Coordinates of C-alpha atoms and ligand atoms in Angstrom, one line a residue:
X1 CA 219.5 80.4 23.9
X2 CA 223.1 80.2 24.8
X3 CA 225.7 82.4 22.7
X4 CA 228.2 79.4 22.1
X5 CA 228.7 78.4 17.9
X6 CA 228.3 75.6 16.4
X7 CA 229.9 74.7 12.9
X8 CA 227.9 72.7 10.4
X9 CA 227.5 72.8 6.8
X10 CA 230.0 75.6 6.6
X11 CA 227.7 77.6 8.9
X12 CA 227.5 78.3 12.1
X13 CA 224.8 79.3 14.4
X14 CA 223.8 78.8 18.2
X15 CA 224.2 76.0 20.2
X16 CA 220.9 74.3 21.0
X17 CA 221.8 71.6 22.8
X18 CA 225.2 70.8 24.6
X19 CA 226.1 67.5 26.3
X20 CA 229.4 67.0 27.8
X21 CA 230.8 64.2 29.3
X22 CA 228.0 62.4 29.9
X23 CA 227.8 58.8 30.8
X24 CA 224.6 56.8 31.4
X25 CA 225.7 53.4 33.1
X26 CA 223.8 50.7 34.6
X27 CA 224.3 48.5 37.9
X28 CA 224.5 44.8 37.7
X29 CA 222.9 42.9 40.3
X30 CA 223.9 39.5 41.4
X31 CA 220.9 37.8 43.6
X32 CA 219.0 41.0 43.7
X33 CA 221.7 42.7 45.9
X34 CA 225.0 42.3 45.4
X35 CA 226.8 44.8 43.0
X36 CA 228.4 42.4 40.0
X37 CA 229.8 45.5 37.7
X38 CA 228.3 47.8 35.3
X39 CA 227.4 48.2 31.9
X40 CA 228.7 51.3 30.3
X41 CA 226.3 51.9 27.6
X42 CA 227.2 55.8 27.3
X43 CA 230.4 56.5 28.4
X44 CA 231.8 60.3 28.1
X45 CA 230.0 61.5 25.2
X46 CA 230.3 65.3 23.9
X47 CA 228.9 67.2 21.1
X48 CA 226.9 70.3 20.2
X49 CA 223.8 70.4 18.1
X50 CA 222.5 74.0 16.6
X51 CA 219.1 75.0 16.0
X52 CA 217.3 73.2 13.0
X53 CA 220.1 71.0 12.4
X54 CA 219.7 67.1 11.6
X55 CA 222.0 64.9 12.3
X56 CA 222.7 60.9 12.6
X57 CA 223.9 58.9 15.6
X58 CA 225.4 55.8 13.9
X59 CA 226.8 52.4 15.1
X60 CA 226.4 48.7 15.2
X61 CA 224.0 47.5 17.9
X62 CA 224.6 47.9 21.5
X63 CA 227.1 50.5 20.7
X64 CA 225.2 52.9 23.2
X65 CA 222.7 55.0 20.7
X66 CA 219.7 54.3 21.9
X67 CA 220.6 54.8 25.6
X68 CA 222.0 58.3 24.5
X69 CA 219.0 58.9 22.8
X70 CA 216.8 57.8 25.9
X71 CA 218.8 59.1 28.4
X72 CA 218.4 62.9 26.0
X73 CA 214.7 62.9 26.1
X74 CA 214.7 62.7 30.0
X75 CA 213.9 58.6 30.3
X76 CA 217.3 57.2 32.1
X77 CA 218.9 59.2 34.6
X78 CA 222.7 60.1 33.6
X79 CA 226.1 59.3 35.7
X80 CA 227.5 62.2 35.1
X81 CA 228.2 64.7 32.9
X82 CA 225.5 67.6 31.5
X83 CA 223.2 68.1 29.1
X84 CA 221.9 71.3 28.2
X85 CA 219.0 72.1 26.3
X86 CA 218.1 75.2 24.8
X87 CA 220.0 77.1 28.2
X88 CA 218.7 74.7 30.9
X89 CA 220.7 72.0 32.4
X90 CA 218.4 68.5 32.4
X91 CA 219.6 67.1 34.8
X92 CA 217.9 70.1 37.4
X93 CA 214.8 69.8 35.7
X94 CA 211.9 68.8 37.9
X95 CA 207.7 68.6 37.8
X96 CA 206.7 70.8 35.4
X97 CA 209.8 72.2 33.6
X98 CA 210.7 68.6 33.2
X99 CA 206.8 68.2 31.5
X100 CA 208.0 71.1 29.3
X101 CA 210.5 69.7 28.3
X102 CA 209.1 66.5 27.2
X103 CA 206.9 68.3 25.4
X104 CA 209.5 70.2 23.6
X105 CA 211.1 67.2 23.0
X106 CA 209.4 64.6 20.5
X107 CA 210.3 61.0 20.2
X108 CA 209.9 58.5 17.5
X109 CA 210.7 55.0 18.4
X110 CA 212.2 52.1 16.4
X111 CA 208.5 49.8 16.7
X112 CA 205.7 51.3 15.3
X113 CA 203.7 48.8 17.0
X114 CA 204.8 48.3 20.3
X115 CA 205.1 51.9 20.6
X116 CA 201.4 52.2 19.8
X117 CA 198.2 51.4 22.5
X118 CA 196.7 48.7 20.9
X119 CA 193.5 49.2 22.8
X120 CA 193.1 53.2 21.3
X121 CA 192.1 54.5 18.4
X122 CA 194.1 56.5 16.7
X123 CA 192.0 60.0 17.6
X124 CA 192.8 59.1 21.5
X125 CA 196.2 57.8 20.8
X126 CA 196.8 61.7 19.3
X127 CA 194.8 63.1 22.3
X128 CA 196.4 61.7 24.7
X129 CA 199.8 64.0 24.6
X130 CA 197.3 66.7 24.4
X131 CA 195.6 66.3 27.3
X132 CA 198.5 65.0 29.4
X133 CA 200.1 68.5 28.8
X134 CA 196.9 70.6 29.6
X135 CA 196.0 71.4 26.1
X136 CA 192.5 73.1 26.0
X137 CA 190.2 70.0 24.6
X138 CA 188.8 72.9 21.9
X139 CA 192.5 72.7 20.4
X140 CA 192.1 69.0 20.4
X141 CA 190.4 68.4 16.8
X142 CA 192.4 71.0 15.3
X143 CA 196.1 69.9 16.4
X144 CA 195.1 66.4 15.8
X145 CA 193.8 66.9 11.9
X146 CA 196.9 68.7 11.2
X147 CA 199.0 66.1 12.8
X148 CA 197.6 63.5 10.5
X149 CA 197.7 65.8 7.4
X150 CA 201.5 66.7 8.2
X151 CA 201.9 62.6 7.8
X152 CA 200.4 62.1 5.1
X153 CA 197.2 60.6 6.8
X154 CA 194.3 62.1 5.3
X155 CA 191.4 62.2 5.2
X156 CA 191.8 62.4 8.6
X157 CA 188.2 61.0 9.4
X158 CA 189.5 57.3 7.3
X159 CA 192.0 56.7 10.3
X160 CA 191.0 58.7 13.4
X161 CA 188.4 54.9 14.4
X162 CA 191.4 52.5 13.7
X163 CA 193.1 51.1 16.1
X164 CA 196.5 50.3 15.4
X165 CA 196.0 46.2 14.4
X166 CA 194.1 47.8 11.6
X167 CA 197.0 50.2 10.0
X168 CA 199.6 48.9 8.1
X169 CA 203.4 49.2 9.5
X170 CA 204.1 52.2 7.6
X171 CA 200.6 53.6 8.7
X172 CA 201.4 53.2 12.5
X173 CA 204.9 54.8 11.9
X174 CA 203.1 58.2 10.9
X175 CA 200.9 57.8 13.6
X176 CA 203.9 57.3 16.1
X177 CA 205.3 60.8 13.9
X178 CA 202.2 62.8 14.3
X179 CA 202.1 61.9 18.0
X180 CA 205.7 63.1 18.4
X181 CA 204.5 66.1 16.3
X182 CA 201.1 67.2 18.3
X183 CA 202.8 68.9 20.7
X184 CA 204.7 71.0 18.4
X185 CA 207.8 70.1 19.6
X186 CA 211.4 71.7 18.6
X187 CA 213.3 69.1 18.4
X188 CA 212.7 65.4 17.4
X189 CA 214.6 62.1 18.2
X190 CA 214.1 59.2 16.2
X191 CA 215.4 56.1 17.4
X192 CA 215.5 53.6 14.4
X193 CA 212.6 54.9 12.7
X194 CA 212.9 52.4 9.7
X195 CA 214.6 49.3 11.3
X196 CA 211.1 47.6 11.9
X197 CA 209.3 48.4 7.9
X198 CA 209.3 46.8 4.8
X199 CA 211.8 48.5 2.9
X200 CA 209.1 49.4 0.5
X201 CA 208.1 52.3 3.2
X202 CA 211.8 53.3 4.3
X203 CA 212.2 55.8 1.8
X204 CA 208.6 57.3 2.3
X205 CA 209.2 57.4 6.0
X206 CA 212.9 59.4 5.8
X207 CA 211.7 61.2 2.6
X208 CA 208.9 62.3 5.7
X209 CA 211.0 63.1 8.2
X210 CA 213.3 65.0 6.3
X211 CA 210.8 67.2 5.2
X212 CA 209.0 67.5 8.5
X213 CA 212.5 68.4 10.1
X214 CA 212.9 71.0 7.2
X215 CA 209.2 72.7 6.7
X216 CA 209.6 72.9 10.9
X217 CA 213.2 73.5 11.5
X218 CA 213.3 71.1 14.0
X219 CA 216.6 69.9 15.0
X220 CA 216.3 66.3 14.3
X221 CA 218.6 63.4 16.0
X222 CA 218.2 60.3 13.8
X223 CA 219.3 57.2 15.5
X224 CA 220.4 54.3 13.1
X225 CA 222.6 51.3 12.0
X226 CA 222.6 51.8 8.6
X227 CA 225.2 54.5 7.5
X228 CA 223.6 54.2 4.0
X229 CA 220.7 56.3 4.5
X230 CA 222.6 59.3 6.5
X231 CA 224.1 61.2 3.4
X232 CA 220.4 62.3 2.6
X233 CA 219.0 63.1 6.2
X234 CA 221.4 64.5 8.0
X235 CA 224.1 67.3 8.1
X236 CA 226.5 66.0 10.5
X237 CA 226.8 61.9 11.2
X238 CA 228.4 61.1 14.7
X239 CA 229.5 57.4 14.8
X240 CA 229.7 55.7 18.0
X241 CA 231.3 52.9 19.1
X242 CA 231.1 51.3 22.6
X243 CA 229.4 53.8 24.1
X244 CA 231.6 56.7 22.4
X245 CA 231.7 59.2 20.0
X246 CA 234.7 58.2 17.6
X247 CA 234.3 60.0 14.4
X248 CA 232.4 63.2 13.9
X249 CA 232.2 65.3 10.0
X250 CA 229.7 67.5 7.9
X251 CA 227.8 64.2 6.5
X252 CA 229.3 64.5 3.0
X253 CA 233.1 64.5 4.5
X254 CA 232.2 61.6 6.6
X255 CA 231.4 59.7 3.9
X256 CA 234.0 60.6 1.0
X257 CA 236.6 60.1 3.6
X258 CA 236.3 58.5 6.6
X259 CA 239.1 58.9 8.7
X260 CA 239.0 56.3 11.5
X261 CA 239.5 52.5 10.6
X262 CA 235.9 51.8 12.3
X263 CA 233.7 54.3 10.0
X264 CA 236.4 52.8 6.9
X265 CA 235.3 49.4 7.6
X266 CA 231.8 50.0 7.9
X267 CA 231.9 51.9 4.5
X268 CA 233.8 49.0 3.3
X269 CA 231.1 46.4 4.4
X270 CA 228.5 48.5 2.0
X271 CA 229.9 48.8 -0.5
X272 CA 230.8 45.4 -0.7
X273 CA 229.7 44.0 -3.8
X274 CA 229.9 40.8 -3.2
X275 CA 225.8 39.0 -3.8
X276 CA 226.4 36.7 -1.1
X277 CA 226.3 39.9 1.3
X278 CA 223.1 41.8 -0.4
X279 CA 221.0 40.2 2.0
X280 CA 223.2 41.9 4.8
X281 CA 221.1 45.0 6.8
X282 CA 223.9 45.6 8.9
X283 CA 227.3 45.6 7.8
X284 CA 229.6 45.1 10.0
X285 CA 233.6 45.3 10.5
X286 CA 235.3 41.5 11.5
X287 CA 234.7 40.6 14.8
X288 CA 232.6 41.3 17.6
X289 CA 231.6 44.3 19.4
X290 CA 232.8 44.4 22.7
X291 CA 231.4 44.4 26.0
X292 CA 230.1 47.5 27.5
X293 CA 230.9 45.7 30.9
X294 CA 234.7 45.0 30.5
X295 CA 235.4 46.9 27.6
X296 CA 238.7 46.9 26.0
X297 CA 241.3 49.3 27.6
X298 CA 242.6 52.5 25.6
X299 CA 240.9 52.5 22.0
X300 CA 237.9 50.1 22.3
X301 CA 238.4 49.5 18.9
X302 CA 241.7 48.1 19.1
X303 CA 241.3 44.2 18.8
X304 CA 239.0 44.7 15.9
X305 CA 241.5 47.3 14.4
X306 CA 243.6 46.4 11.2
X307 CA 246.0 49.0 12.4
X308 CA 246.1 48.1 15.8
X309 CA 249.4 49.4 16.9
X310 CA 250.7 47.5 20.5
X311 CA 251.7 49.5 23.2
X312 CA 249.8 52.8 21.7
X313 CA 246.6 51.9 21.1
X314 CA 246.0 49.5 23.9
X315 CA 247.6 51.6 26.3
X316 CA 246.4 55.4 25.9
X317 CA 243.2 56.5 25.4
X318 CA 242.9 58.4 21.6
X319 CA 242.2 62.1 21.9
X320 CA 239.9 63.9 19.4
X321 CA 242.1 64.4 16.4
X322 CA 241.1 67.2 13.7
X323 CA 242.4 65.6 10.5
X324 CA 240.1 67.8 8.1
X325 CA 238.5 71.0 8.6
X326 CA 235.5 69.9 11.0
X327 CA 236.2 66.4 10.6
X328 CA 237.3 64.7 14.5
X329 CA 238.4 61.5 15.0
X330 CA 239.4 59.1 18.0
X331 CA 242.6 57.4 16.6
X332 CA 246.2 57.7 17.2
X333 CA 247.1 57.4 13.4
X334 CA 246.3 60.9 13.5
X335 CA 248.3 62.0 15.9
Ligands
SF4_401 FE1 243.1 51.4 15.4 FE2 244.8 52.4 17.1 FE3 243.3 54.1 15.7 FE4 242.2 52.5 17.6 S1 243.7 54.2 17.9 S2 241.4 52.9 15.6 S3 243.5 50.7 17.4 S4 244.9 52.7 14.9

């Protein structure tokens, strides 16, 4: 591992994974050809996990989590930038390192059921990452019962026949966990893990991951909208915001005080009381997001901003302030 700190929960320890700068965009096409612009769904991201940590990626759709989360477990190529992984760069990574690091690397997506084969049981659907990664087949039975067990599926001889039409949501979401798990991975991305279940099984599925991430000591990146659930899942919260990281705090910090107008307004929006708004799953600040195409010069926050401040905030980019011990955010009210 690499010998850099990283602070978190008044701790430190080492740096697992580093990513600097890093910007995943994407080339549009006009008539197959022509280069029309691009989308800038990442756009100059930086951060350092440690070891074991857990923390939450949060922001309003299309803000650019999921890409970061995709382009981390090796599926979209970056622009630029690095991102290193437990001492390796990824971006060098070919063949068989890059297979190691997949497997490394587990990934829960956001639907359960489009993530799942529909035409394999839930025994091959385990086997497959086995066998992909050259996993003796006498390992097979054993890696796969535990997998199940470690969800919560068990017996595991009820569900290792079903396919996954015959599982109910929350069902296929452990089976999408224990596949991410079979490996015995050491660190675990979860891209929306709860956005597609009945809120009945949210809390069972966190309540899960959480202690999967703890009993393990995985270091967990939990991808989500909902700034709700993060005080209970994660140590650190990063909010994005078209494509950047613009506040970053130990989770309780974040939460008691928020320092940039965007994470103020979405704490706002929950705890709005209003009963018109219950049915709301995303709060969101007035306004639109913008467009990772032509977004906004300077702060992208700025014509959303109820401290918009002409001439500043339109004009130069914020820098990473440090109002509170730990605590960074992107706005020029703190400078
Ligand atoms: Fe608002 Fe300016 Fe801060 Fe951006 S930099 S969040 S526009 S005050």
């Amino acid at each position: 591992m690499s010998t850099r700190q990283v602070e978190h929960r008044g701790t430190s320890s080492e740096t697992y994974l580093s990513v600097n700068g890093l910007r995943t965009t994407f080339e549009l096409r006009q008539w197959g050809f022509l280069r029309a612009g691009e989308v800038r769904a990442v756009d100059g991201v930086s951060f350092e996990l440690a070891a074991g940590e857990s923390v939450a990626f949060v922001g309003e759709s299309g803000c650019g989590k999921s890409t970061l989360a995709r382009t981390l477990l090796g599926l979209h190529k970056p622009t630029a930038g690095s991102v290193v992984f437990d001492g390796q760069e990824l971006g060098t990574l070919k063949g068989a390192a890059l297979k190691a690091y997949r497997a490394r690397v587990g990934y829960v997506q956001q639907d359960p059921y489009g993530a799942l084969p529909p035409f394999m049981d839930v025994r091959r659907i385990l086997a497959e990452p086995l066998r992909i990664h050259g996993v003796p087949r006498a390992e097979h039975r054993r890696r796969i019962e535990a997998a199940l067990a470690e969800v919560r599926l068990s017996p595991a001889a009820e569900y290792l026949g079903k396919f996954p039409h015959m599982l109910s949501g929350g069902q296929q979401q452990r089976v999408v966990i224990a596949r991410a798990l079979v490996l015995a991975p050491t660190m675990l991305i979860a891209d929306e893990p709860v956005s597609m279940l009945d809120a009945s099984v949210r809390v069972e599925i966190l309540e899960l991951l959480a202690r999967i991430q703890r009993e393990r000591e995985l270091t967990l990146a939990f991808i989500t909208h909902d700034l709700s659930t993060v005080r209970h899942y994660a140590d650190r919260v990063f909010v994005m915001y078209a494509g950047r990281i613009i506040e970053s705090a130990p989770v309780e910090d974040l939460i008691d005080h928020p320092q940039h107008p965007y994470t103020q307004a979405l704490l706002t929006a929950l705890a709005d009381p209003d009963p018109a708004n219950a049915h709301r799953e995303r709060p969101i600040p007035a306004g639109e997001p913008p467009s990772l195409i032509e977004p906004p010069a300077a702060c992208r926050f700025h014509p959303r901003c109820p401290h918009f401040m002409p001439g500043t905030c339109d004009v130069h980019d914020p820098p990473e302030f440090e109002p509170r011990p730990a605590h960074h955010s992107a706005c020029w009210l703190h400078g």
